[in-house]
């Protein structure tokens, strides 16, 4: 495998790094303290990011995107998440849903839904998890019952990223109760046409990334809004998880790199006992461990993005990247706090935010333990879940 970036990818990375240092890093800490980004602010940031490829990057030019390969998009996303993980999450999730509509939607759906998503005039979310259905997404309770030319949606989704600011929610719901997992369909719900309720859910980290509960009570949605074939939603959702898990791994990678960079700078500048703390052996050991774990995370993440570019199933590789990168980021950001000493606990430095953000990423899009089961099942040829 060739680990070298192309000239175009190096230029993307360099331009993104310069933009982030100028436009995003100075805003991150203060906005994070305020909590979830309001819709107008989220939209404003997404519009700033769009010209760099953060919105339409991995969407074909024929559908209004930039036609970037997945690996190049991963390079961009790492730089954004190094600057501000919460905003990186908002953008990654929005773009992932737009790409889902681009790849699975029909011409009418793409014409109606994609243009406003690609300009960030409207924001998207995807709703799978429910109060009683987390890791077992085949056991959903949200129903979408046929009523004339509409579907009537009833149920609740929880821990939905971008949920409280979303104009378009693509949800997984039951359209045929008799078929089990084969009766689940993906349905695009335009909130302006088909209103639904939201409730923000406060959380440990990623404070500026809105996360909400969605509630649907007799919500009427045109049957024409079923994305892909009816009953094919569960299979398509599992495939979409491959992309989202690469995204979460990349957010974690960005956090790990940010924590490493902050620790190196601090260890060079902070002096104790008459010399920089970077000269102390145990600090150097922590820096070594942070470097090794960050580089390993990067290789796993970019291998997974590369496999997506090849168009092959890669649930093992994306699960491995997601599990390793999120857990590594927790350890790396924890070491960054240790390098900073008491200042690592202070909100005046970013490493405490990096730690909280990293810890929050071990759960969504498949917890570490579920990812371990996916990898082990592939290796052993037997499932731990009956």
Short mmCIF file of C-alpha atoms in Angstrom, two decimals:
data_model
loop_
_atom_site.label_atom_id
_atom_site.label_comp_id
_atom_site.label_asym_id
_atom_site.label_seq_id
_atom_site.Cartn_x
_atom_site.Cartn_y
_atom_site.Cartn_z
CA UNK A 1 0.00 0.00 0.00
CA UNK A 2 1.28 3.47 -0.93
CA UNK A 3 1.07 5.75 2.10
CA UNK A 4 2.25 8.86 0.25
CA UNK A 5 -0.27 11.58 -0.49
CA UNK A 6 -0.60 12.81 -4.06
CA UNK A 7 0.38 16.37 -4.87
CA UNK A 8 -3.30 17.30 -4.96
CA UNK A 9 -3.88 15.77 -1.52
CA UNK A 10 -0.87 17.57 -0.06
CA UNK A 11 -2.23 20.83 -1.43
CA UNK A 12 -5.68 20.11 0.00
CA UNK A 13 -4.11 19.42 3.39
CA UNK A 14 -1.95 22.54 3.33
CA UNK A 15 -4.79 24.83 2.27
CA UNK A 16 -7.13 23.31 4.85
CA UNK A 17 -4.53 23.69 7.64
CA UNK A 18 -4.03 27.38 6.80
CA UNK A 19 -7.78 28.01 6.70
CA UNK A 20 -8.36 26.23 10.01
CA UNK A 21 -5.63 28.13 11.82
CA UNK A 22 -7.03 31.40 10.52
CA UNK A 23 -10.79 30.90 10.64
CA UNK A 24 -11.73 27.97 12.88
CA UNK A 25 -9.19 27.45 15.70
CA UNK A 26 -9.72 30.96 17.17
CA UNK A 27 -13.49 30.36 17.38
CA UNK A 28 -13.53 26.78 18.66
CA UNK A 29 -13.00 27.14 22.41
CA UNK A 30 -15.49 29.95 22.96
CA UNK A 31 -18.22 28.39 20.83
CA UNK A 32 -17.72 25.04 22.55
CA UNK A 33 -18.31 26.62 25.94
CA UNK A 34 -21.65 27.97 24.75
CA UNK A 35 -22.98 24.51 23.97
CA UNK A 36 -24.77 23.21 20.85
CA UNK A 37 -24.39 25.37 17.78
CA UNK A 38 -27.65 27.12 16.86
CA UNK A 39 -28.85 26.42 13.33
CA UNK A 40 -27.86 29.83 11.96
CA UNK A 41 -24.30 29.52 13.29
CA UNK A 42 -23.95 25.93 12.11
CA UNK A 43 -25.18 26.96 8.67
CA UNK A 44 -22.73 29.87 8.60
CA UNK A 45 -19.76 27.63 9.44
CA UNK A 46 -20.83 25.00 6.89
CA UNK A 47 -21.06 27.66 4.19
CA UNK A 48 -17.51 28.75 5.03
CA UNK A 49 -16.31 25.16 4.74
CA UNK A 50 -18.15 24.32 1.52
CA UNK A 51 -15.63 25.86 -0.96
CA UNK A 52 -12.85 23.70 0.51
CA UNK A 53 -14.74 20.46 -0.22
CA UNK A 54 -16.18 19.72 3.21
CA UNK A 55 -19.80 19.54 2.00
CA UNK A 56 -19.85 18.38 -1.60
CA UNK A 57 -16.39 16.81 -1.64
CA UNK A 58 -17.22 13.09 -1.84
CA UNK A 59 -20.35 13.60 -3.98
CA UNK A 60 -20.11 13.07 -7.77
CA UNK A 61 -19.90 16.16 -9.95
CA UNK A 62 -22.93 14.88 -11.86
CA UNK A 63 -24.95 15.39 -8.67
CA UNK A 64 -23.53 18.81 -7.87
CA UNK A 65 -20.53 17.76 -5.77
CA UNK A 66 -16.79 18.03 -6.28
CA UNK A 67 -16.12 14.38 -7.03
CA UNK A 68 -13.30 13.95 -4.49
CA UNK A 69 -12.21 10.42 -3.64
CA UNK A 70 -12.79 9.23 -0.08
CA UNK A 71 -9.12 9.35 0.87
CA UNK A 72 -8.86 13.02 -0.12
CA UNK A 73 -12.00 13.76 1.87
CA UNK A 74 -10.43 12.00 4.86
CA UNK A 75 -7.37 14.23 4.55
CA UNK A 76 -9.62 17.29 4.66
CA UNK A 77 -11.70 15.99 7.55
CA UNK A 78 -8.66 15.28 9.72
CA UNK A 79 -7.55 18.90 9.41
CA UNK A 80 -10.99 20.21 10.38
CA UNK A 81 -11.23 17.90 13.38
CA UNK A 82 -7.73 18.81 14.51
CA UNK A 83 -9.05 22.38 14.67
CA UNK A 84 -12.51 21.73 16.14
CA UNK A 85 -13.97 18.25 16.50
CA UNK A 86 -17.55 19.41 17.12
CA UNK A 87 -17.70 21.33 13.85
CA UNK A 88 -16.00 18.43 12.09
CA UNK A 89 -18.78 16.17 13.36
CA UNK A 90 -21.52 18.52 12.15
CA UNK A 91 -19.94 18.67 8.69
CA UNK A 92 -19.13 14.96 8.43
CA UNK A 93 -22.65 13.89 9.39
CA UNK A 94 -24.30 16.43 7.08
CA UNK A 95 -22.10 15.42 4.16
CA UNK A 96 -22.64 11.71 4.83
CA UNK A 97 -26.41 12.11 4.62
CA UNK A 98 -26.12 14.19 1.45
CA UNK A 99 -23.96 11.46 -0.07
CA UNK A 100 -26.53 8.83 0.96
CA UNK A 101 -29.23 10.73 -0.91
CA UNK A 102 -26.88 11.21 -3.86
CA UNK A 103 -26.05 7.50 -4.13
CA UNK A 104 -29.43 5.93 -3.28
CA UNK A 105 -31.97 8.58 -4.22
CA UNK A 106 -33.81 8.76 -7.53
CA UNK A 107 -33.61 11.74 -9.87
CA UNK A 108 -36.60 13.44 -8.28
CA UNK A 109 -35.20 13.07 -4.75
CA UNK A 110 -31.79 14.33 -5.76
CA UNK A 111 -33.35 17.32 -7.51
CA UNK A 112 -35.55 18.19 -4.51
CA UNK A 113 -33.16 17.54 -1.67
CA UNK A 114 -29.53 17.77 -2.72
CA UNK A 115 -29.05 21.38 -3.95
CA UNK A 116 -29.99 23.02 -0.64
CA UNK A 117 -27.86 20.50 1.30
CA UNK A 118 -24.81 21.12 -0.87
CA UNK A 119 -25.09 24.88 -0.31
CA UNK A 120 -25.75 24.30 3.43
CA UNK A 121 -28.98 26.28 3.20
CA UNK A 122 -30.48 23.23 4.87
CA UNK A 123 -28.85 20.81 7.30
CA UNK A 124 -29.24 17.02 7.40
CA UNK A 125 -29.23 14.26 10.00
CA UNK A 126 -29.77 10.50 9.98
CA UNK A 127 -31.97 8.79 12.57
CA UNK A 128 -31.36 5.12 13.38
CA UNK A 129 -30.85 4.75 17.16
CA UNK A 130 -33.93 4.58 19.38
CA UNK A 131 -34.44 4.54 23.16
CA UNK A 132 -34.71 0.72 23.11
CA UNK A 133 -32.63 -0.01 20.00
CA UNK A 134 -28.98 1.01 20.02
CA UNK A 135 -26.49 -1.62 18.87
CA UNK A 136 -29.35 -3.86 17.67
CA UNK A 137 -30.67 -1.56 14.97
CA UNK A 138 -32.79 -4.37 13.47
CA UNK A 139 -35.11 -4.15 16.50
CA UNK A 140 -36.46 -0.68 15.78
CA UNK A 141 -39.96 0.36 16.85
CA UNK A 142 -40.55 3.44 14.68
CA UNK A 143 -43.30 2.66 12.19
CA UNK A 144 -44.16 4.17 8.82
CA UNK A 145 -47.66 3.03 7.92
CA UNK A 146 -49.11 3.52 4.45
CA UNK A 147 -52.00 5.98 4.21
CA UNK A 148 -52.91 6.80 0.62
CA UNK A 149 -49.93 8.52 -0.99
CA UNK A 150 -48.32 9.14 2.41
CA UNK A 151 -46.52 7.27 5.14
CA UNK A 152 -47.60 8.04 8.70
CA UNK A 153 -44.52 7.93 10.93
CA UNK A 154 -44.77 7.27 14.68
CA UNK A 155 -41.87 6.72 17.05
CA UNK A 156 -38.76 8.29 18.52
CA UNK A 157 -35.10 8.46 17.62
CA UNK A 158 -32.44 9.33 20.17
CA UNK A 159 -28.81 10.49 20.26
CA UNK A 160 -29.24 11.87 16.77
CA UNK A 161 -26.28 14.00 15.70
CA UNK A 162 -27.42 17.30 14.10
CA UNK A 163 -30.95 16.36 15.18
CA UNK A 164 -31.99 19.67 16.74
CA UNK A 165 -30.75 21.75 13.77
CA UNK A 166 -31.76 19.40 10.94
CA UNK A 167 -34.10 20.44 8.17
CA UNK A 168 -33.90 17.01 6.51
CA UNK A 169 -33.92 13.82 8.59
CA UNK A 170 -33.31 10.49 6.88
CA UNK A 171 -34.70 7.88 9.27
CA UNK A 172 -34.87 4.10 9.34
CA UNK A 173 -38.43 2.93 9.98
CA UNK A 174 -40.66 -0.13 9.69
CA UNK A 175 -42.71 -0.12 6.49
CA UNK A 176 -43.66 -3.82 6.68
CA UNK A 177 -43.89 -5.43 10.14
CA UNK A 178 -44.13 -8.95 8.70
CA UNK A 179 -40.64 -8.97 7.19
CA UNK A 180 -38.40 -8.19 10.17
CA UNK A 181 -35.18 -6.47 9.13
CA UNK A 182 -36.29 -6.78 5.49
CA UNK A 183 -39.26 -4.54 6.27
CA UNK A 184 -37.13 -1.51 7.19
CA UNK A 185 -36.88 1.45 4.83
CA UNK A 186 -34.94 4.71 4.70
CA UNK A 187 -37.27 7.70 4.59
CA UNK A 188 -36.33 11.34 4.00
CA UNK A 189 -38.42 13.67 6.17
CA UNK A 190 -38.48 17.35 5.25
CA UNK A 191 -39.22 19.12 8.52
CA UNK A 192 -40.89 22.06 6.78
CA UNK A 193 -43.38 19.75 5.06
CA UNK A 194 -43.61 17.06 7.76
CA UNK A 195 -42.94 18.64 11.17
CA UNK A 196 -41.41 16.59 13.98
CA UNK A 197 -40.32 17.37 17.54
CA UNK A 198 -36.75 17.65 18.87
CA UNK A 199 -35.18 17.77 22.30
CA UNK A 200 -31.50 18.58 22.81
CA UNK A 201 -29.51 16.00 24.83
CA UNK A 202 -26.59 17.47 26.82
CA UNK A 203 -23.47 15.29 26.88
CA UNK A 204 -19.90 14.98 28.19
CA UNK A 205 -17.98 16.24 25.18
CA UNK A 206 -18.45 17.52 21.65
CA UNK A 207 -20.48 20.22 23.34
CA UNK A 208 -21.02 22.32 20.21
CA UNK A 209 -22.20 19.35 18.11
CA UNK A 210 -26.02 19.27 18.50
CA UNK A 211 -27.37 15.90 19.60
CA UNK A 212 -31.10 15.39 20.00
CA UNK A 213 -34.09 13.16 20.45
CA UNK A 214 -36.52 13.23 17.54
CA UNK A 215 -40.20 12.50 18.09
CA UNK A 216 -42.72 11.62 15.39
CA UNK A 217 -46.44 11.67 16.16
CA UNK A 218 -48.64 10.91 13.15
CA UNK A 219 -46.04 12.61 10.99
CA UNK A 220 -47.25 12.40 7.38
CA UNK A 221 -44.48 11.94 4.82
CA UNK A 222 -44.95 11.44 1.06
CA UNK A 223 -44.29 7.83 0.06
CA UNK A 224 -42.13 9.28 -2.70
CA UNK A 225 -39.60 10.11 0.04
CA UNK A 226 -38.53 6.49 0.56
CA UNK A 227 -34.81 6.49 -0.30
CA UNK A 228 -33.78 3.42 -2.26
CA UNK A 229 -35.95 0.33 -2.54
CA UNK A 230 -38.62 -0.22 0.15
CA UNK A 231 -37.39 -2.84 2.63
CA UNK A 232 -33.75 -2.32 1.66
CA UNK A 233 -33.11 0.22 4.41
CA UNK A 234 -31.39 -2.03 6.93
CA UNK A 235 -28.86 -3.39 4.45
CA UNK A 236 -28.17 0.09 3.10
CA UNK A 237 -27.77 1.47 6.61
CA UNK A 238 -25.14 -1.15 7.44
CA UNK A 239 -23.25 -0.14 4.30
CA UNK A 240 -23.57 3.55 5.19
CA UNK A 241 -22.09 2.78 8.61
CA UNK A 242 -18.82 1.96 6.86
CA UNK A 243 -18.54 5.59 5.76
CA UNK A 244 -19.71 7.06 9.06
CA UNK A 245 -17.30 4.85 11.03
CA UNK A 246 -14.44 6.12 8.89
CA UNK A 247 -15.68 9.60 9.69
CA UNK A 248 -15.70 8.99 13.46
CA UNK A 249 -12.23 7.43 13.24
CA UNK A 250 -11.03 10.54 11.42
CA UNK A 251 -12.54 12.88 14.02
CA UNK A 252 -10.64 10.89 16.65
CA UNK A 253 -7.47 11.08 14.59
CA UNK A 254 -7.79 14.85 14.34
CA UNK A 255 -8.19 15.08 18.12
CA UNK A 256 -5.17 12.84 18.67
CA UNK A 257 -3.02 14.98 16.40
CA UNK A 258 -4.22 18.18 18.08
CA UNK A 259 -3.39 16.76 21.51
CA UNK A 260 0.04 15.62 20.34
CA UNK A 261 0.81 19.01 18.79
CA UNK A 262 -0.28 20.84 21.94
CA UNK A 263 1.84 18.55 24.13
CA UNK A 264 4.97 19.00 22.04
CA UNK A 265 4.60 22.78 22.14
CA UNK A 266 3.99 22.78 25.89
CA UNK A 267 6.86 20.37 26.67
CA UNK A 268 9.26 22.61 24.77
CA UNK A 269 8.13 25.79 26.53
CA UNK A 270 7.32 24.69 30.09
CA UNK A 271 10.38 24.77 32.37
CA UNK A 272 10.86 22.99 35.69
CA UNK A 273 14.06 22.40 37.65
CA UNK A 274 15.86 24.77 35.32
CA UNK A 275 15.11 23.05 32.00
CA UNK A 276 12.25 22.31 29.58
CA UNK A 277 10.08 19.41 30.76
CA UNK A 278 10.55 17.91 27.30
CA UNK A 279 14.01 16.85 28.49
CA UNK A 280 12.54 14.61 31.19
CA UNK A 281 12.59 10.95 30.21
CA UNK A 282 9.05 10.13 31.31
CA UNK A 283 7.66 13.07 29.32
CA UNK A 284 9.59 11.84 26.30
CA UNK A 285 8.11 8.38 26.80
CA UNK A 286 4.59 9.83 26.78
CA UNK A 287 5.37 11.78 23.62
CA UNK A 288 6.70 8.61 21.97
CA UNK A 289 3.55 6.69 22.88
CA UNK A 290 1.35 9.50 21.55
CA UNK A 291 3.25 9.58 18.26
CA UNK A 292 3.12 5.79 17.81
CA UNK A 293 -0.59 5.57 18.57
CA UNK A 294 -1.46 8.54 16.34
CA UNK A 295 0.48 7.13 13.41
CA UNK A 296 -1.10 3.69 13.85
CA UNK A 297 -4.53 5.32 13.94
CA UNK A 298 -3.75 7.26 10.78
CA UNK A 299 -2.69 4.15 8.86
CA UNK A 300 -5.84 2.24 9.89
CA UNK A 301 -8.08 5.19 9.03
CA UNK A 302 -6.62 5.93 5.63
CA UNK A 303 -6.55 2.25 4.72
CA UNK A 304 -10.28 2.14 5.44
CA UNK A 305 -10.93 5.26 3.34
CA UNK A 306 -8.86 3.71 0.52
CA UNK A 307 -10.95 0.55 0.60
CA UNK A 308 -14.12 2.62 0.30
CA UNK A 309 -12.58 4.17 -2.81
CA UNK A 310 -12.20 0.66 -4.26
CA UNK A 311 -15.92 0.06 -3.77
CA UNK A 312 -15.53 -3.17 -1.80
CA UNK A 313 -17.23 -4.17 1.45
CA UNK A 314 -14.92 -3.26 4.30
CA UNK A 315 -16.94 -3.62 7.49
CA UNK A 316 -13.97 -5.30 9.21
CA UNK A 317 -11.51 -2.56 8.27
CA UNK A 318 -13.86 0.30 9.11
CA UNK A 319 -14.82 -1.33 12.42
CA UNK A 320 -11.13 -1.80 13.26
CA UNK A 321 -10.35 1.83 12.41
CA UNK A 322 -13.30 3.11 14.41
CA UNK A 323 -12.55 1.03 17.51
CA UNK A 324 -8.79 1.57 17.53
CA UNK A 325 -8.84 5.29 16.71
CA UNK A 326 -11.47 6.25 19.26
CA UNK A 327 -9.80 4.31 22.08
CA UNK A 328 -6.35 5.56 21.05
CA UNK A 329 -7.63 9.14 21.07
CA UNK A 330 -8.86 8.70 24.65
CA UNK A 331 -5.40 7.54 25.72
CA UNK A 332 -3.54 10.18 23.73
CA UNK A 333 -5.65 13.06 25.00
CA UNK A 334 -5.31 11.71 28.55
CA UNK A 335 -1.52 11.72 28.18
CA UNK A 336 -1.74 15.27 26.86
CA UNK A 337 -3.44 16.31 30.10
CA UNK A 338 -0.66 14.58 32.05
CA UNK A 339 2.04 16.41 30.08
CA UNK A 340 0.32 19.71 30.86
CA UNK A 341 0.02 18.87 34.57
CA UNK A 342 -2.49 21.03 36.44
CA UNK A 343 -2.89 23.25 33.39
CA UNK A 344 -4.23 20.22 31.53
CA UNK A 345 -7.31 20.42 33.73
CA UNK A 346 -7.87 24.09 32.97
CA UNK A 347 -10.25 25.40 30.34
CA UNK A 348 -7.54 27.90 29.42
CA UNK A 349 -5.86 25.06 27.53
CA UNK A 350 -7.63 22.92 24.90
CA UNK A 351 -6.49 19.48 26.03
CA UNK A 352 -9.29 18.97 28.55
CA UNK A 353 -11.76 19.59 25.72
CA UNK A 354 -9.88 17.16 23.49
CA UNK A 355 -10.18 14.48 26.19
CA UNK A 356 -13.91 14.98 26.68
CA UNK A 357 -14.47 14.98 22.94
CA UNK A 358 -12.42 11.82 22.43
CA UNK A 359 -14.22 9.97 25.22
CA UNK A 360 -17.55 10.82 23.63
CA UNK A 361 -16.59 9.10 20.36
CA UNK A 362 -16.19 5.54 21.67
CA UNK A 363 -19.98 5.04 21.67
CA UNK A 364 -21.65 6.40 18.47
CA UNK A 365 -21.88 4.49 15.18
CA UNK A 366 -21.08 1.26 17.00
CA UNK A 367 -19.45 1.11 20.44
CA UNK A 368 -15.92 -0.21 20.82
CA UNK A 369 -17.27 -3.56 22.03
CA UNK A 370 -19.59 -3.96 19.04
CA UNK A 371 -16.69 -3.09 16.69
CA UNK A 372 -14.60 -5.76 18.41
CA UNK A 373 -17.34 -8.29 17.73
CA UNK A 374 -17.50 -7.28 14.06
CA UNK A 375 -13.75 -7.79 13.63
CA UNK A 376 -13.69 -11.07 15.59
CA UNK A 377 -16.69 -12.43 13.67
CA UNK A 378 -14.85 -11.84 10.39
CA UNK A 379 -11.73 -13.57 11.69
CA UNK A 380 -13.45 -16.53 13.39
CA UNK A 381 -16.37 -17.02 11.03
CA UNK A 382 -18.76 -17.19 13.97
CA UNK A 383 -20.98 -14.62 15.60
CA UNK A 384 -21.19 -13.76 19.30
CA UNK A 385 -24.76 -12.54 18.75
CA UNK A 386 -27.40 -15.15 17.96
#
